[in-house]
mmCIF file of C-alpha atoms in Angstrom:
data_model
loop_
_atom_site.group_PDB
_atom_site.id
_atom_site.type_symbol
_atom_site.label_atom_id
_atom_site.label_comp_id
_atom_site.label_asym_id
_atom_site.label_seq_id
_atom_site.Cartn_x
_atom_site.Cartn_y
_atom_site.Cartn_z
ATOM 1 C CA UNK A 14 0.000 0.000 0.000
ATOM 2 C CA UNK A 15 1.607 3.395 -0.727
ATOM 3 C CA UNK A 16 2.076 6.093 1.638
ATOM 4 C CA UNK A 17 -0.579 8.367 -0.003
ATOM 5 C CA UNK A 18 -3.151 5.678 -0.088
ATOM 6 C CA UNK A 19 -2.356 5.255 3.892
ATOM 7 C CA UNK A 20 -2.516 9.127 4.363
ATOM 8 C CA UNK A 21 -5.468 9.476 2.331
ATOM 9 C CA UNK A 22 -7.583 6.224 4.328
ATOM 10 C CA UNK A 23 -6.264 7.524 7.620
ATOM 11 C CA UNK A 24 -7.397 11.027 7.326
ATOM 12 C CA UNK A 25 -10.921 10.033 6.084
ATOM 13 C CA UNK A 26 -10.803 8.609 9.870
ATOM 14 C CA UNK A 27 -10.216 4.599 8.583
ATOM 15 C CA UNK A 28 -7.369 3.344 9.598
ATOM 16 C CA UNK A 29 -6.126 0.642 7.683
ATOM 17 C CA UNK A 30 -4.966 -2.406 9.491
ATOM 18 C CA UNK A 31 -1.102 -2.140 7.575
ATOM 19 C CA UNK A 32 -0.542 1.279 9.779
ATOM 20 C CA UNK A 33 -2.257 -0.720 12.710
ATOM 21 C CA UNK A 34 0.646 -3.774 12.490
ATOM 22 C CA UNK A 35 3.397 -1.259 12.064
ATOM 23 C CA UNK A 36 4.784 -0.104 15.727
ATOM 24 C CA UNK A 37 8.416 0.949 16.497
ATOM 25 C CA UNK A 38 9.556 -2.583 17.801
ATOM 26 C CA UNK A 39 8.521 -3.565 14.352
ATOM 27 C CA UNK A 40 10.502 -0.396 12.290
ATOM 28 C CA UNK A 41 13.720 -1.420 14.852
ATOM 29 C CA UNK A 42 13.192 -4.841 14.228
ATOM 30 C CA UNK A 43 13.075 -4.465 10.159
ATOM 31 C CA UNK A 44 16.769 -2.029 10.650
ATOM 32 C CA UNK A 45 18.253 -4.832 12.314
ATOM 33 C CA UNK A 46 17.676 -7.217 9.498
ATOM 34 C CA UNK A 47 18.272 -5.011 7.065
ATOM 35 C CA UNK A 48 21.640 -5.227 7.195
ATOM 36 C CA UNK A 49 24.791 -7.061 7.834
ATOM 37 C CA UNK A 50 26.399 -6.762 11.433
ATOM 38 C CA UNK A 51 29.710 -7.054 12.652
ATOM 39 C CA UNK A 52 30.512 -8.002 16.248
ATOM 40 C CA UNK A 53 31.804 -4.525 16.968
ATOM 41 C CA UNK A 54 28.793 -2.809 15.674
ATOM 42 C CA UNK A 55 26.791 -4.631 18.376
ATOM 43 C CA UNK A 56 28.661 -2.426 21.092
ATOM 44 C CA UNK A 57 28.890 -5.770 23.550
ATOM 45 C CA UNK A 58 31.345 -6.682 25.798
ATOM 46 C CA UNK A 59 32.542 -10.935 24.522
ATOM 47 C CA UNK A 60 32.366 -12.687 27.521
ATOM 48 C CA UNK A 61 29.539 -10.559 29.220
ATOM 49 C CA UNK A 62 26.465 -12.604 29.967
ATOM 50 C CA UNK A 63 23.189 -11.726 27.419
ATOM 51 C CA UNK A 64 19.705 -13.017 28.411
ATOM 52 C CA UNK A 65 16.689 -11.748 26.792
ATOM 53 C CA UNK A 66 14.325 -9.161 29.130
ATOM 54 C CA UNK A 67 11.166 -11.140 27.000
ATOM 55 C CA UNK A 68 10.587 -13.032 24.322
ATOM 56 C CA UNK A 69 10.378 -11.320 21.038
ATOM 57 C CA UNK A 70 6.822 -12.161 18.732
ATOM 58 C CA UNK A 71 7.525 -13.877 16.318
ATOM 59 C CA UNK A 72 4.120 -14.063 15.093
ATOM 60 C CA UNK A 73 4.395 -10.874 13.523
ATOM 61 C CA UNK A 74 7.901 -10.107 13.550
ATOM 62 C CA UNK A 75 10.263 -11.504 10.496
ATOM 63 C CA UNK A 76 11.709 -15.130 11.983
ATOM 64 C CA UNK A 77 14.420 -17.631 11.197
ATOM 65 C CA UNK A 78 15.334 -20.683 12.678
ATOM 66 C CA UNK A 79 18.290 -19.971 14.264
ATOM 67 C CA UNK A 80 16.099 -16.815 16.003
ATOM 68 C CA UNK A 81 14.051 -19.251 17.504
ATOM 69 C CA UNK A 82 17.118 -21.339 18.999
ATOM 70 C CA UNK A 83 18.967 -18.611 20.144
ATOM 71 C CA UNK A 84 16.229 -16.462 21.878
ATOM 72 C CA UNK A 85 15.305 -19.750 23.754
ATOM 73 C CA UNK A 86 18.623 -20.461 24.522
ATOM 74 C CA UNK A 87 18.845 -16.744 26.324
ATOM 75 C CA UNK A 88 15.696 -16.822 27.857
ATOM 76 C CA UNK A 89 16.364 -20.076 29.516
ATOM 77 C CA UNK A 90 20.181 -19.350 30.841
ATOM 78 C CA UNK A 91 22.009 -15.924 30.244
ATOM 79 C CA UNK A 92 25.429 -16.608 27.855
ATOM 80 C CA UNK A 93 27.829 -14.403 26.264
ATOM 81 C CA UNK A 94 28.379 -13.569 22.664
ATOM 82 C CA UNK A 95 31.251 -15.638 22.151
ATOM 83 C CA UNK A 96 29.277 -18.819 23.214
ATOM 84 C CA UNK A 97 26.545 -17.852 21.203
ATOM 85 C CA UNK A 98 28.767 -17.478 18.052
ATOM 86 C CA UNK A 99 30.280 -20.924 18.859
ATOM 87 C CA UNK A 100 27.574 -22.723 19.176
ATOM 88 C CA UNK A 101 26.274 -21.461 15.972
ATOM 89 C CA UNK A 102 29.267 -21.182 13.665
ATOM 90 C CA UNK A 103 27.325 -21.363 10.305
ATOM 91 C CA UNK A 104 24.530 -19.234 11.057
ATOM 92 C CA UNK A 105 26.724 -16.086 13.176
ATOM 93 C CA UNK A 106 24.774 -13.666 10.834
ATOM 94 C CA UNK A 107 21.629 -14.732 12.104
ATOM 95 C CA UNK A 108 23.108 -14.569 15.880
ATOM 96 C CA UNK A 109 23.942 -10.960 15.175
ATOM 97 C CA UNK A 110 21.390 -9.769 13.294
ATOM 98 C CA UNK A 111 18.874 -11.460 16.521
ATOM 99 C CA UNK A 112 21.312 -9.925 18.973
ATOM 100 C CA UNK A 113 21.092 -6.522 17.548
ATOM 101 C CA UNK A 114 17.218 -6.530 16.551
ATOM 102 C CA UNK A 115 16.858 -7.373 20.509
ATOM 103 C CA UNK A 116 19.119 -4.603 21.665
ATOM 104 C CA UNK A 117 17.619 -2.090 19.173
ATOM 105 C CA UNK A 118 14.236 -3.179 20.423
ATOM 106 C CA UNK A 119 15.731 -2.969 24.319
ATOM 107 C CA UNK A 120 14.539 -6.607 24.725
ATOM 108 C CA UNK A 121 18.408 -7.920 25.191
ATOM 109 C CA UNK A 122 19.657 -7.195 28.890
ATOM 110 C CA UNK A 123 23.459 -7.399 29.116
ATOM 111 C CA UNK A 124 24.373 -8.979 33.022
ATOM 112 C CA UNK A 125 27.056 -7.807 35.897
ATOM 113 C CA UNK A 126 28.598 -11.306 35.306
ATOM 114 C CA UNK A 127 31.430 -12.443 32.956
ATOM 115 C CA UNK A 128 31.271 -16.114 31.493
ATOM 116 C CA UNK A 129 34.688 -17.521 32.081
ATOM 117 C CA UNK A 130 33.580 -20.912 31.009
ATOM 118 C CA UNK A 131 30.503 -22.284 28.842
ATOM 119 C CA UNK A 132 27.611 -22.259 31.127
ATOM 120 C CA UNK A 133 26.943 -25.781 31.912
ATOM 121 C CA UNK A 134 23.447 -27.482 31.230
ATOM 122 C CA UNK A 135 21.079 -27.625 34.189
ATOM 123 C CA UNK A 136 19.881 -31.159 35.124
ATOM 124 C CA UNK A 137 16.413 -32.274 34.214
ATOM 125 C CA UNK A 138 14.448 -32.254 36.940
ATOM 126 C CA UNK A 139 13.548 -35.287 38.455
ATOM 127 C CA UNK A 140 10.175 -37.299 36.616
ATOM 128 C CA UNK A 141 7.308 -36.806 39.148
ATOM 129 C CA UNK A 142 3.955 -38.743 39.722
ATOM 130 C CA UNK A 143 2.425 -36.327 36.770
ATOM 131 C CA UNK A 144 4.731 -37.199 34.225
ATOM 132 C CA UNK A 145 4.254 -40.815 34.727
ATOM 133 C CA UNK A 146 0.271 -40.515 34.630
ATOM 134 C CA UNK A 147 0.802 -38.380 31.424
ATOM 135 C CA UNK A 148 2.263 -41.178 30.333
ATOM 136 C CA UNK A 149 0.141 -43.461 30.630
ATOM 137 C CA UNK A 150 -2.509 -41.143 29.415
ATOM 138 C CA UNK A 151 -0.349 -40.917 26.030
ATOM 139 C CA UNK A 152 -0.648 -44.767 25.841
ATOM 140 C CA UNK A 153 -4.090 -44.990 26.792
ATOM 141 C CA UNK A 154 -5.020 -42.952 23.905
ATOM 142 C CA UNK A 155 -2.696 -44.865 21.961
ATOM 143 C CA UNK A 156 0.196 -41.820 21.030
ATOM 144 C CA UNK A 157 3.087 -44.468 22.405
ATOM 145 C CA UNK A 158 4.888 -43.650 25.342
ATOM 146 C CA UNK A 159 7.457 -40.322 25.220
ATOM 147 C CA UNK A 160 9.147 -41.108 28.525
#
């Protein structure tokens, strides 16, 4: 839709739902992926500890798989850049260009701590009396068992 058919519908008091989508997280969001980033651009310390403030919607907001690994791997333990870039060696564009949509966006949260090491993986917790009657719900209703 052009910008004078937009003008033209929202001044007659309609506003069409394109302008309605459109909000700044969404203009930030398109800048960051726009573009490629190197890691000095980002302005971020290496070893300082990211973790995501909230999860970014990716319903409406322009997604790729490695977004979707990433952003759940900050939400669910903070890690630095330089993890993040290893763990994802084919696909460090995408890391950047999530990192610095979040930042631009003021969703990414850098933390007090340094990671010296990898962060390790938390242990599962332990399998309760609900998982097992999920269980055998799942076989019950004949969907095999997934535990």
């Amino acid at each position: 839709m052009s910008d004078a058919a937009l003008s033209a519908r929202a001044t007659a008091g309609e506003v069409p739902a394109d302008a309605l989508r459109c909000s700044m997280a969404h203009v930030l969001w398109a800048i960051a992926l726009g573009r490629p980033w190197a890691v000095d651009e980002l302005n971020l310390e290496r070893h300082r500890r990211l973790r995501l403030k909230r999860w970014p919607d990716f319903g409406s907001l322009e997604r790729r798989d490695t977004f979707l690994r990433v952003a759940s791997q900050l939400i669910r333990e903070p890690t630095s850049l330089d993890h993040l870039l290893a763990a994802h060696p084919a696909r460090q564009a995408d890391v950047l260009a999530l990192l610095a949509g979040c930042r631009l966006c003021g969703w990414l949260d850098v933390t007090e701590t340094f990671d010296k090491d990898a962060p390790t993986r938390r242990d599962a917790p332990a399998r309760g009396p609900l998982h097992a009657a999920m269980g055998k719900l799942r076989r019950a209703l004949g969907m095999g068992s997934h535990g």
